[in-house]
């Protein structure tokens, strides 16, 4: 009666959702205070005050027919002008209003981009670990989803694995830095090698291999580590951006696609993005929120709170003997599961009311992800639980050795 | 380099967009006052004051983390409760919060529904004349788009044509009442016959044929003509609703899908809708606007203005000798082109600065659509132009007869 793939997407809950629902249940049972829920990447800090101010100002001063009316499919032209001006100044690009297409957030940016690019037989490569929805978006667009195995040493890019993953059918590579679930931003050399690799394979296969950069966490870069605007590094780049995290507006669904203007035929790629948006029922990005974010390009939520959370959690868990990846940004800590099975470890953690996501759905086994976009005091209160969990895991390992 | 269908959707402008762009050009050339632009179905009356009041109230009083945070994929549960309560009271349905899925407007409701339902080989039938984007949404979902030829007498449904259009591959029929582009609401007998027809073909083919009701204009029903909530008329119904027109919020992208709960397996259809939304990158409907519309279920924009516009335009054009279809609702007037070619007539109209859309893209030739969601005074000022246009058209016809 229905499309079986869509039924599956709508019926099979992700590990993250499952754990989060378990958290709701536990909170109802034992109280909010005693559940240490690290399951969801849901921003916990408020939007900057300017968001509420702009909302009120727009509601009070702008003609509602203009404020709530359809904008151009690509977004209001004045909003796009403001955004492009900001991007060009910030990243030394020379983009125009005809290179940016406003969307309902990074998820829609990605889904639209993948639908715009996919021709029969196409494959897209994601570098593990990756945000699990990439597989859903890619397969729904009709392309094959290919995993490039993780660099488990630094969680940057293992180019031997990347070479194995790429072939003549590869249409693009999806990257996501700062990364969900590791928080890592690869170093400059790694990113430049990626650009060189893409140049090389594009030439070898006689067609461009696109770099699709998923950037909801761009501003969550705590030590201001080198993170280029990728159109400057590699011509065939498409940037999928969201304001969700920088401005703490995840529910408002506002972001953009930027198609680099540095390659021949970029106008066609942009047109295909517009066409895919149209065909998928995206008429325009929400009109009031377009204006709000365009007025908030130079403010952000108080991201220092996440940095503080990171420092406390990372340092404490390291001290307890956990094997943690240092997160340059985003709001995730990726921890090697002391037990061989991350599922078992995640289950064990529930005993201590710690909700941590096993890594399987991120394309790698044996790790857990902790989303630290939570109140700092919750992190502090949870530390004894992590200590006890580690001790129990160590005991299990020791017992099993005997 | 890109998907050719998406490139085409993004490159080939619709007749409506083309004409609207021409209007922008003419306004720049001769001034806003002298262009009579009937091209776009863009609401011209302001949102009710309560929208601005609610926006301000929410911005002032609600914790921004809650206000701007992710909601459930189907929409905030309290918002869904409010909407369902309103629908159940208004239409005597017994829907639950698990039958409604909030969307980014009617276009996304339709695109999501078509993606949820489509299995290989499926066909969807639209009854001409129809909103041109149905073809785009249907084909992008991977189904075949089939046109049921128009009932040119009453613009209701010609069941002989419908029988021709339907076969064992038909998954659903898309209806849209009040209709874009005619404004017609079929009479009760016609709608009941449609339900009976659907029961019959579903039984004949051994699988349900869905009724997909696209309802952005439901409240624009000027004489309160009988218009059932279609789940009450036919079990296998999916309602695609938008708040765009009733509340004059087209740019905000907010609407819903309701899956009837009156048939076996409705839970699977609802799950597939959720799955399609997910796979197409719709994470949730815009969170603040979810709350705003749920507080505005019992208000509407001042729709009487459209009724006044309809009366002036319909009566005046009838008096001039135009052959017009009486619009029960929506904000469109469908007029038979005096010239055989509606394209030629639409071109001729430009001479009088009248921008009216030829009907070809609505699945029927020989008509023009006038969107009267415009200032009343523009309609009044445009009447001499319509008179002159009619006279010139009559003269052309007379000349050609000789």
mmCIF file of N, CA and C in Angstrom, chain A residues 1-3 6-7 9-10 12 42 44-46 51-52 56 59-60 64-65 68-70 107-108 111 115-119 133 136-137 140 171 208 210 245 248-253 264-265 268-269 271-272 275-276 278-288, chain B residues 1-3 6-7 9-10 12 42 44-46 51-52 56 59-60 64-65 68-70 107-108 111 115-119 133 136-137 140 171 208 210 245 248-253 264-265 268-269 271-272 275-276 278-288:
data_model
loop_
_atom_site.group_PDB
_atom_site.id
_atom_site.type_symbol
_atom_site.label_atom_id
_atom_site.label_comp_id
_atom_site.label_asym_id
_atom_site.label_seq_id
_atom_site.Cartn_x
_atom_site.Cartn_y
_atom_site.Cartn_z
ATOM 1 N N UNK A 1 0.812 -1.211 0.000
ATOM 2 C CA UNK A 1 0.000 0.000 0.000
ATOM 3 C C UNK A 1 0.857 1.278 0.000
ATOM 4 N N UNK A 2 2.050 1.183 0.588
ATOM 5 C CA UNK A 2 2.907 2.375 0.648
ATOM 6 C C UNK A 2 4.313 2.022 0.174
ATOM 7 N N UNK A 3 5.108 3.042 -0.012
ATOM 8 C CA UNK A 3 6.500 2.836 -0.365
ATOM 9 C C UNK A 3 7.213 2.182 0.820
ATOM 10 N N UNK A 6 10.050 4.194 2.576
ATOM 11 C CA UNK A 6 9.560 5.309 3.397
ATOM 12 C C UNK A 6 8.913 4.777 4.672
ATOM 13 N N UNK A 7 8.218 3.645 4.529
ATOM 14 C CA UNK A 7 7.619 3.019 5.714
ATOM 15 C C UNK A 7 8.702 2.656 6.717
ATOM 16 N N UNK A 9 11.733 4.029 6.945
ATOM 17 C CA UNK A 9 12.287 5.266 7.515
ATOM 18 C C UNK A 9 11.383 5.838 8.600
ATOM 19 N N UNK A 10 10.077 5.606 8.444
ATOM 20 C CA UNK A 10 9.132 6.161 9.402
ATOM 21 C C UNK A 10 8.846 5.248 10.579
ATOM 22 N N UNK A 12 11.271 2.496 11.755
ATOM 23 C CA UNK A 12 12.440 2.047 12.504
ATOM 24 C C UNK A 12 13.095 3.262 13.137
ATOM 25 N N UNK A 42 20.660 18.420 20.690
ATOM 26 C CA UNK A 42 19.659 19.492 20.717
ATOM 27 C C UNK A 42 20.232 20.662 21.503
ATOM 28 N N UNK A 44 21.302 23.471 23.880
ATOM 29 C CA UNK A 44 20.756 23.708 25.213
ATOM 30 C C UNK A 44 20.925 25.146 25.661
ATOM 31 N N UNK A 45 21.567 25.965 24.841
ATOM 32 C CA UNK A 45 21.740 27.361 25.246
ATOM 33 C C UNK A 45 20.773 28.218 24.451
ATOM 34 N N UNK A 46 20.294 29.299 25.068
ATOM 35 C CA UNK A 46 19.262 30.080 24.384
ATOM 36 C C UNK A 46 19.793 30.822 23.166
ATOM 37 N N UNK A 51 17.545 37.707 18.582
ATOM 38 C CA UNK A 51 16.529 36.952 17.847
ATOM 39 C C UNK A 51 15.128 37.370 18.296
ATOM 40 N N UNK A 52 14.911 37.393 19.619
ATOM 41 C CA UNK A 52 13.597 37.812 20.129
ATOM 42 C C UNK A 52 13.323 39.271 19.785
ATOM 43 N N UNK A 56 10.167 40.549 17.453
ATOM 44 C CA UNK A 56 9.191 41.540 17.905
ATOM 45 C C UNK A 56 9.164 42.756 16.972
ATOM 46 N N UNK A 59 7.431 41.901 13.735
ATOM 47 C CA UNK A 59 5.985 41.771 13.928
ATOM 48 C C UNK A 59 5.337 43.139 14.106
ATOM 49 N N UNK A 60 6.084 44.065 14.730
ATOM 50 C CA UNK A 60 5.512 45.388 15.008
ATOM 51 C C UNK A 60 5.599 46.345 13.827
ATOM 52 N N UNK A 64 2.451 43.009 7.286
ATOM 53 C CA UNK A 64 2.350 41.537 7.331
ATOM 54 C C UNK A 64 2.284 40.883 5.951
ATOM 55 N N UNK A 65 1.728 41.586 4.965
ATOM 56 C CA UNK A 65 1.677 40.992 3.625
ATOM 57 C C UNK A 65 3.103 40.765 3.102
ATOM 58 N N UNK A 68 5.028 38.010 5.748
ATOM 59 C CA UNK A 68 4.609 36.612 5.694
ATOM 60 C C UNK A 68 4.361 36.117 4.266
ATOM 61 N N UNK A 69 4.669 36.967 3.281
ATOM 62 C CA UNK A 69 4.400 36.580 1.889
ATOM 63 C C UNK A 69 5.468 35.643 1.350
ATOM 64 N N UNK A 70 5.137 35.010 0.224
ATOM 65 C CA UNK A 70 6.146 34.203 -0.459
ATOM 66 C C UNK A 70 7.373 35.056 -0.741
ATOM 67 N N UNK A 107 19.576 19.719 7.007
ATOM 68 C CA UNK A 107 19.019 18.455 6.509
ATOM 69 C C UNK A 107 18.389 18.672 5.139
ATOM 70 N N UNK A 108 17.625 19.743 5.002
ATOM 71 C CA UNK A 108 17.007 19.985 3.693
ATOM 72 C C UNK A 108 18.063 20.424 2.693
ATOM 73 N N UNK A 111 19.533 17.080 1.557
ATOM 74 C CA UNK A 111 18.585 16.280 0.775
ATOM 75 C C UNK A 111 18.387 16.913 -0.603
ATOM 76 N N UNK A 115 19.550 15.280 -4.233
ATOM 77 C CA UNK A 115 18.568 15.097 -5.303
ATOM 78 C C UNK A 115 18.955 15.876 -6.555
ATOM 79 N N UNK A 116 19.567 17.030 -6.366
ATOM 80 C CA UNK A 116 19.971 17.849 -7.515
ATOM 81 C C UNK A 116 21.076 17.172 -8.314
ATOM 82 N N UNK A 117 21.980 16.491 -7.626
ATOM 83 C CA UNK A 117 23.156 15.937 -8.302
ATOM 84 C C UNK A 117 22.943 14.539 -8.862
ATOM 85 N N UNK A 118 22.103 13.744 -8.186
ATOM 86 C CA UNK A 118 22.085 12.304 -8.477
ATOM 87 C C UNK A 118 21.577 11.959 -9.872
ATOM 88 N N UNK A 119 22.428 11.289 -10.630
ATOM 89 C CA UNK A 119 22.043 10.656 -11.891
ATOM 90 C C UNK A 119 22.105 9.146 -11.654
ATOM 91 N N UNK A 133 21.945 10.196 9.288
ATOM 92 C CA UNK A 133 20.931 10.544 8.290
ATOM 93 C C UNK A 133 21.507 10.681 6.875
ATOM 94 N N UNK A 136 20.248 7.906 4.831
ATOM 95 C CA UNK A 136 18.827 8.051 4.478
ATOM 96 C C UNK A 136 18.668 9.032 3.317
ATOM 97 N N UNK A 137 19.289 10.207 3.437
ATOM 98 C CA UNK A 137 19.154 11.235 2.395
ATOM 99 C C UNK A 137 19.706 10.728 1.056
ATOM 100 N N UNK A 140 17.488 7.876 -0.412
ATOM 101 C CA UNK A 140 16.201 8.420 -0.857
ATOM 102 C C UNK A 140 16.364 9.217 -2.148
ATOM 103 N N UNK A 171 29.950 10.478 -7.285
ATOM 104 C CA UNK A 171 29.524 11.822 -7.671
ATOM 105 C C UNK A 171 29.996 12.855 -6.667
ATOM 106 N N UNK A 208 33.716 15.775 -12.614
ATOM 107 C CA UNK A 208 33.965 16.315 -11.279
ATOM 108 C C UNK A 208 33.418 15.415 -10.175
ATOM 109 N N UNK A 210 32.209 15.997 -6.536
ATOM 110 C CA UNK A 210 31.844 17.149 -5.712
ATOM 111 C C UNK A 210 32.242 16.953 -4.257
ATOM 112 N N UNK A 245 22.680 25.764 15.011
ATOM 113 C CA UNK A 245 23.555 25.646 16.166
ATOM 114 C C UNK A 245 24.167 26.979 16.566
ATOM 115 N N UNK A 248 21.230 28.796 17.881
ATOM 116 C CA UNK A 248 20.306 28.003 18.713
ATOM 117 C C UNK A 248 18.860 28.112 18.219
ATOM 118 N N UNK A 249 18.665 27.798 16.948
ATOM 119 C CA UNK A 249 17.337 27.870 16.329
ATOM 120 C C UNK A 249 16.983 26.577 15.601
ATOM 121 N N UNK A 250 17.281 25.412 16.194
ATOM 122 C CA UNK A 250 17.150 24.185 15.404
ATOM 123 C C UNK A 250 15.732 23.906 14.913
ATOM 124 N N UNK A 251 14.724 24.296 15.700
ATOM 125 C CA UNK A 251 13.353 24.013 15.306
ATOM 126 C C UNK A 251 12.827 24.929 14.212
ATOM 127 N N UNK A 252 13.535 26.054 13.977
ATOM 128 C CA UNK A 252 13.015 27.029 13.008
ATOM 129 C C UNK A 252 13.309 26.647 11.570
ATOM 130 N N UNK A 253 14.236 25.722 11.380
ATOM 131 C CA UNK A 253 14.540 25.211 10.045
ATOM 132 C C UNK A 253 14.948 26.335 9.097
ATOM 133 N N UNK A 264 33.193 25.654 -14.186
ATOM 134 C CA UNK A 264 32.329 25.773 -15.352
ATOM 135 C C UNK A 264 31.060 24.955 -15.129
ATOM 136 N N UNK A 265 29.941 25.569 -15.394
ATOM 137 C CA UNK A 265 28.675 24.851 -15.256
ATOM 138 C C UNK A 265 28.075 24.994 -13.871
ATOM 139 N N UNK A 268 24.375 25.545 -13.750
ATOM 140 C CA UNK A 268 23.495 24.378 -13.891
ATOM 141 C C UNK A 268 23.308 23.661 -12.563
ATOM 142 N N UNK A 269 24.378 23.574 -11.793
ATOM 143 C CA UNK A 269 24.253 22.913 -10.487
ATOM 144 C C UNK A 269 23.305 23.722 -9.605
ATOM 145 N N UNK A 271 20.921 25.719 -10.635
ATOM 146 C CA UNK A 271 19.561 25.551 -11.170
ATOM 147 C C UNK A 271 18.984 24.207 -10.738
ATOM 148 N N UNK A 272 19.815 23.174 -10.728
ATOM 149 C CA UNK A 272 19.332 21.852 -10.311
ATOM 150 C C UNK A 272 18.975 21.854 -8.822
ATOM 151 N N UNK A 275 15.694 23.418 -8.701
ATOM 152 C CA UNK A 275 14.715 22.470 -9.239
ATOM 153 C C UNK A 275 14.389 21.366 -8.244
ATOM 154 N N UNK A 276 15.410 20.869 -7.569
ATOM 155 C CA UNK A 276 15.180 19.816 -6.574
ATOM 156 C C UNK A 276 14.353 20.362 -5.411
ATOM 157 N N UNK A 278 12.209 22.732 -5.507
ATOM 158 C CA UNK A 278 10.837 22.872 -6.024
ATOM 159 C C UNK A 278 10.124 21.510 -6.051
ATOM 160 N N UNK A 279 10.801 20.511 -6.613
ATOM 161 C CA UNK A 279 10.175 19.198 -6.796
ATOM 162 C C UNK A 279 9.916 18.495 -5.464
ATOM 163 N N UNK A 280 10.678 18.862 -4.433
ATOM 164 C CA UNK A 280 10.510 18.238 -3.121
ATOM 165 C C UNK A 280 9.533 19.023 -2.237
ATOM 166 N N UNK A 281 8.927 20.056 -2.815
ATOM 167 C CA UNK A 281 7.880 20.785 -2.105
ATOM 168 C C UNK A 281 8.370 21.919 -1.222
ATOM 169 N N UNK A 282 9.658 22.284 -1.376
ATOM 170 C CA UNK A 282 10.178 23.444 -0.645
ATOM 171 C C UNK A 282 9.879 24.691 -1.480
ATOM 172 N N UNK A 283 8.888 25.445 -1.100
ATOM 173 C CA UNK A 283 8.514 26.614 -1.897
ATOM 174 C C UNK A 283 9.473 27.769 -1.623
ATOM 175 N N UNK A 284 9.722 28.016 -0.347
ATOM 176 C CA UNK A 284 10.760 28.958 0.053
ATOM 177 C C UNK A 284 11.074 28.669 1.518
ATOM 178 N N UNK A 285 12.201 29.178 2.003
ATOM 179 C CA UNK A 285 12.504 29.046 3.433
ATOM 180 C C UNK A 285 11.549 29.960 4.204
ATOM 181 N N UNK A 286 11.241 29.629 5.468
ATOM 182 C CA UNK A 286 10.271 30.424 6.246
ATOM 183 C C UNK A 286 10.623 31.916 6.210
ATOM 184 N N UNK A 287 9.652 32.732 5.800
ATOM 185 C CA UNK A 287 9.959 34.112 5.419
ATOM 186 C C UNK A 287 10.398 34.992 6.591
ATOM 187 N N UNK A 288 9.694 34.922 7.727
ATOM 188 C CA UNK A 288 10.089 35.768 8.856
ATOM 189 C C UNK A 288 11.485 35.365 9.346
ATOM 190 N N UNK B 1 26.406 16.222 -15.395
ATOM 191 C CA UNK B 1 26.931 16.650 -14.102
ATOM 192 C C UNK B 1 25.815 16.685 -13.047
ATOM 193 N N UNK B 2 24.572 16.937 -13.479
ATOM 194 C CA UNK B 2 23.472 17.024 -12.517
ATOM 195 C C UNK B 2 22.296 16.195 -13.008
ATOM 196 N N UNK B 3 21.332 16.017 -12.130
ATOM 197 C CA UNK B 3 20.110 15.324 -12.511
ATOM 198 C C UNK B 3 19.351 16.188 -13.528
ATOM 199 N N UNK B 6 15.889 17.572 -12.504
ATOM 200 C CA UNK B 6 15.952 18.666 -11.523
ATOM 201 C C UNK B 6 16.449 19.946 -12.195
ATOM 202 N N UNK B 7 17.401 19.765 -13.139
ATOM 203 C CA UNK B 7 17.901 20.919 -13.885
ATOM 204 C C UNK B 7 16.754 21.577 -14.644
ATOM 205 N N UNK B 9 13.502 21.361 -13.937
ATOM 206 C CA UNK B 9 12.592 22.002 -12.976
ATOM 207 C C UNK B 9 13.143 23.349 -12.498
ATOM 208 N N UNK B 10 14.450 23.445 -12.442
ATOM 209 C CA UNK B 10 15.053 24.684 -11.948
ATOM 210 C C UNK B 10 15.319 25.705 -13.038
ATOM 211 N N UNK B 12 13.425 25.808 -16.369
ATOM 212 C CA UNK B 12 12.260 26.190 -17.170
ATOM 213 C C UNK B 12 11.257 26.865 -16.253
ATOM 214 N N UNK B 42 -0.808 35.092 -4.810
ATOM 215 C CA UNK B 42 -0.107 35.516 -3.608
ATOM 216 C C UNK B 42 -1.067 36.349 -2.761
ATOM 217 N N UNK B 44 -3.144 38.884 -0.800
ATOM 218 C CA UNK B 44 -2.918 40.330 -0.761
ATOM 219 C C UNK B 44 -3.491 40.962 0.489
ATOM 220 N N UNK B 45 -4.152 40.175 1.324
ATOM 221 C CA UNK B 45 -4.719 40.763 2.540
ATOM 222 C C UNK B 45 -3.830 40.370 3.719
ATOM 223 N N UNK B 46 -3.737 41.269 4.713
ATOM 224 C CA UNK B 46 -2.803 40.984 5.806
ATOM 225 C C UNK B 46 -3.260 39.821 6.678
ATOM 226 N N UNK B 51 -1.817 37.150 14.697
ATOM 227 C CA UNK B 51 -0.532 36.544 14.319
ATOM 228 C C UNK B 51 0.622 37.361 14.886
ATOM 229 N N UNK B 52 0.578 38.682 14.665
ATOM 230 C CA UNK B 52 1.648 39.544 15.181
ATOM 231 C C UNK B 52 1.650 39.529 16.710
ATOM 232 N N UNK B 56 4.809 38.229 19.037
ATOM 233 C CA UNK B 56 5.431 39.058 20.075
ATOM 234 C C UNK B 56 5.353 38.374 21.439
ATOM 235 N N UNK B 59 7.800 35.516 21.648
ATOM 236 C CA UNK B 59 9.171 36.006 21.747
ATOM 237 C C UNK B 59 9.463 36.565 23.137
ATOM 238 N N UNK B 60 8.413 37.145 23.767
ATOM 239 C CA UNK B 60 8.607 37.783 25.071
ATOM 240 C C UNK B 60 8.533 36.801 26.230
ATOM 241 N N UNK B 64 13.499 30.671 25.037
ATOM 242 C CA UNK B 64 13.923 30.482 23.637
ATOM 243 C C UNK B 64 14.398 29.065 23.319
ATOM 244 N N UNK B 65 14.934 28.370 24.313
ATOM 245 C CA UNK B 65 15.368 26.984 24.049
ATOM 246 C C UNK B 65 14.157 26.121 23.687
ATOM 247 N N UNK B 68 12.455 27.734 20.132
ATOM 248 C CA UNK B 68 13.181 27.535 18.874
ATOM 249 C C UNK B 68 13.792 26.142 18.764
ATOM 250 N N UNK B 69 13.503 25.262 19.736
ATOM 251 C CA UNK B 69 14.101 23.927 19.714
ATOM 252 C C UNK B 69 13.392 22.994 18.741
ATOM 253 N N UNK B 70 14.050 21.876 18.444
ATOM 254 C CA UNK B 70 13.392 20.850 17.636
ATOM 255 C C UNK B 70 12.080 20.466 18.291
ATOM 256 N N UNK B 107 2.440 22.434 -0.361
ATOM 257 C CA UNK B 107 3.350 21.854 -1.356
ATOM 258 C C UNK B 107 4.160 20.729 -0.731
ATOM 259 N N UNK B 108 4.680 20.952 0.463
ATOM 260 C CA UNK B 108 5.456 19.886 1.100
ATOM 261 C C UNK B 108 4.530 18.759 1.554
ATOM 262 N N UNK B 111 4.085 16.754 -1.679
ATOM 263 C CA UNK B 111 5.317 16.079 -2.106
ATOM 264 C C UNK B 111 5.623 14.910 -1.155
ATOM 265 N N UNK B 115 5.538 10.885 -2.129
ATOM 266 C CA UNK B 115 6.719 10.052 -1.892
ATOM 267 C C UNK B 115 6.410 8.898 -0.937
ATOM 268 N N UNK B 116 5.526 9.143 0.013
ATOM 269 C CA UNK B 116 5.161 8.094 0.974
ATOM 270 C C UNK B 116 4.412 6.956 0.296
ATOM 271 N N UNK B 117 3.571 7.299 -0.682
ATOM 272 C CA UNK B 117 2.693 6.292 -1.284
ATOM 273 C C UNK B 117 3.318 5.559 -2.464
ATOM 274 N N UNK B 118 4.187 6.249 -3.210
ATOM 275 C CA UNK B 118 4.586 5.726 -4.517
ATOM 276 C C UNK B 118 5.410 4.451 -4.443
ATOM 277 N N UNK B 119 4.867 3.402 -5.070
ATOM 278 C CA UNK B 119 5.614 2.170 -5.333
ATOM 279 C C UNK B 119 5.855 2.113 -6.842
ATOM 280 N N UNK B 133 1.919 22.404 -10.415
ATOM 281 C CA UNK B 133 2.990 21.734 -9.682
ATOM 282 C C UNK B 133 2.674 20.275 -9.341
ATOM 283 N N UNK B 136 4.883 18.103 -11.323
ATOM 284 C CA UNK B 136 6.277 18.115 -10.842
ATOM 285 C C UNK B 136 6.418 17.209 -9.614
ATOM 286 N N UNK B 137 5.543 17.385 -8.628
ATOM 287 C CA UNK B 137 5.634 16.601 -7.388
ATOM 288 C C UNK B 137 5.470 15.102 -7.681
ATOM 289 N N UNK B 140 8.495 13.708 -9.670
ATOM 290 C CA UNK B 140 9.686 13.662 -8.820
ATOM 291 C C UNK B 140 9.597 12.519 -7.803
ATOM 292 N N UNK B 171 -2.777 4.768 -7.986
ATOM 293 C CA UNK B 171 -2.590 4.745 -6.535
ATOM 294 C C UNK B 171 -3.471 5.776 -5.862
ATOM 295 N N UNK B 208 -6.581 -0.228 -2.440
ATOM 296 C CA UNK B 208 -7.201 1.083 -2.262
ATOM 297 C C UNK B 208 -6.669 2.107 -3.270
ATOM 298 N N UNK B 210 -6.303 5.955 -3.287
ATOM 299 C CA UNK B 210 -6.383 7.033 -2.293
ATOM 300 C C UNK B 210 -6.984 8.301 -2.883
ATOM 301 N N UNK B 245 -3.382 30.468 3.098
ATOM 302 C CA UNK B 245 -4.402 31.359 2.554
ATOM 303 C C UNK B 245 -5.362 31.839 3.637
ATOM 304 N N UNK B 248 -3.199 34.074 5.643
ATOM 305 C CA UNK B 248 -2.287 34.940 4.863
ATOM 306 C C UNK B 248 -0.843 34.807 5.350
ATOM 307 N N UNK B 249 -0.352 33.577 5.373
ATOM 308 C CA UNK B 249 1.014 33.306 5.820
ATOM 309 C C UNK B 249 1.782 32.462 4.796
ATOM 310 N N UNK B 250 1.654 32.744 3.510
ATOM 311 C CA UNK B 250 2.211 31.797 2.518
ATOM 312 C C UNK B 250 3.721 31.605 2.619
ATOM 313 N N UNK B 251 4.439 32.662 3.013
ATOM 314 C CA UNK B 251 5.898 32.542 3.085
ATOM 315 C C UNK B 251 6.392 31.780 4.297
ATOM 316 N N UNK B 252 5.498 31.585 5.295
ATOM 317 C CA UNK B 252 5.953 30.954 6.543
ATOM 318 C C UNK B 252 6.025 29.437 6.445
ATOM 319 N N UNK B 253 5.392 28.884 5.430
ATOM 320 C CA UNK B 253 5.457 27.451 5.172
ATOM 321 C C UNK B 253 4.992 26.637 6.376
ATOM 322 N N UNK B 264 -8.036 0.120 7.475
ATOM 323 C CA UNK B 264 -7.021 -0.786 8.008
ATOM 324 C C UNK B 264 -5.674 -0.433 7.406
ATOM 325 N N UNK B 265 -4.686 -0.329 8.251
ATOM 326 C CA UNK B 265 -3.341 -0.036 7.768
ATOM 327 C C UNK B 265 -3.044 1.453 7.708
ATOM 328 N N UNK B 268 0.349 2.493 8.903
ATOM 329 C CA UNK B 268 1.473 2.351 7.980
ATOM 330 C C UNK B 268 1.573 3.546 7.030
ATOM 331 N N UNK B 269 0.430 4.020 6.585
ATOM 332 C CA UNK B 269 0.462 5.185 5.687
ATOM 333 C C UNK B 269 1.020 6.381 6.448
ATOM 334 N N UNK B 271 3.035 6.284 9.020
ATOM 335 C CA UNK B 271 4.477 6.058 9.227
ATOM 336 C C UNK B 271 5.254 6.365 7.952
ATOM 337 N N UNK B 272 4.691 6.006 6.811
ATOM 338 C CA UNK B 272 5.380 6.292 5.539
ATOM 339 C C UNK B 272 5.448 7.792 5.279
ATOM 340 N N UNK B 275 8.209 8.903 7.357
ATOM 341 C CA UNK B 275 9.458 8.451 6.742
ATOM 342 C C UNK B 275 9.836 9.284 5.533
ATOM 343 N N UNK B 276 8.843 9.625 4.710
ATOM 344 C CA UNK B 276 9.126 10.443 3.525
ATOM 345 C C UNK B 276 9.579 11.837 3.947
ATOM 346 N N UNK B 278 11.113 12.641 6.645
ATOM 347 C CA UNK B 278 12.485 12.477 7.132
ATOM 348 C C UNK B 278 13.473 12.376 5.965
ATOM 349 N N UNK B 279 13.163 11.501 5.005
ATOM 350 C CA UNK B 279 14.097 11.241 3.900
ATOM 351 C C UNK B 279 14.260 12.449 2.988
ATOM 352 N N UNK B 280 13.247 13.326 2.966
ATOM 353 C CA UNK B 280 13.309 14.509 2.115
ATOM 354 C C UNK B 280 13.896 15.714 2.856
ATOM 355 N N UNK B 281 14.360 15.481 4.088
ATOM 356 C CA UNK B 281 15.071 16.535 4.817
ATOM 357 C C UNK B 281 14.185 17.459 5.625
ATOM 358 N N UNK B 282 12.903 17.094 5.757
ATOM 359 C CA UNK B 282 12.011 17.881 6.622
ATOM 360 C C UNK B 282 12.178 17.362 8.044
ATOM 361 N N UNK B 283 12.856 18.075 8.870
ATOM 362 C CA UNK B 283 13.102 17.612 10.236
ATOM 363 C C UNK B 283 11.876 17.860 11.111
ATOM 364 N N UNK B 284 11.330 19.071 11.024
ATOM 365 C CA UNK B 284 10.049 19.391 11.644
ATOM 366 C C UNK B 284 9.555 20.670 10.986
ATOM 367 N N UNK B 285 8.271 20.964 11.150
ATOM 368 C CA UNK B 285 7.752 22.243 10.657
ATOM 369 C C UNK B 285 8.316 23.359 11.549
ATOM 370 N N UNK B 286 8.455 24.581 11.005
ATOM 371 C CA UNK B 286 9.056 25.689 11.775
ATOM 372 C C UNK B 286 8.391 25.841 13.140
ATOM 373 N N UNK B 287 9.206 25.802 14.199
ATOM 374 C CA UNK B 287 8.665 25.621 15.548
ATOM 375 C C UNK B 287 7.836 26.795 16.046
ATOM 376 N N UNK B 288 8.314 28.035 15.861
ATOM 377 C CA UNK B 288 7.536 29.175 16.350
ATOM 378 C C UNK B 288 6.209 29.262 15.606
#
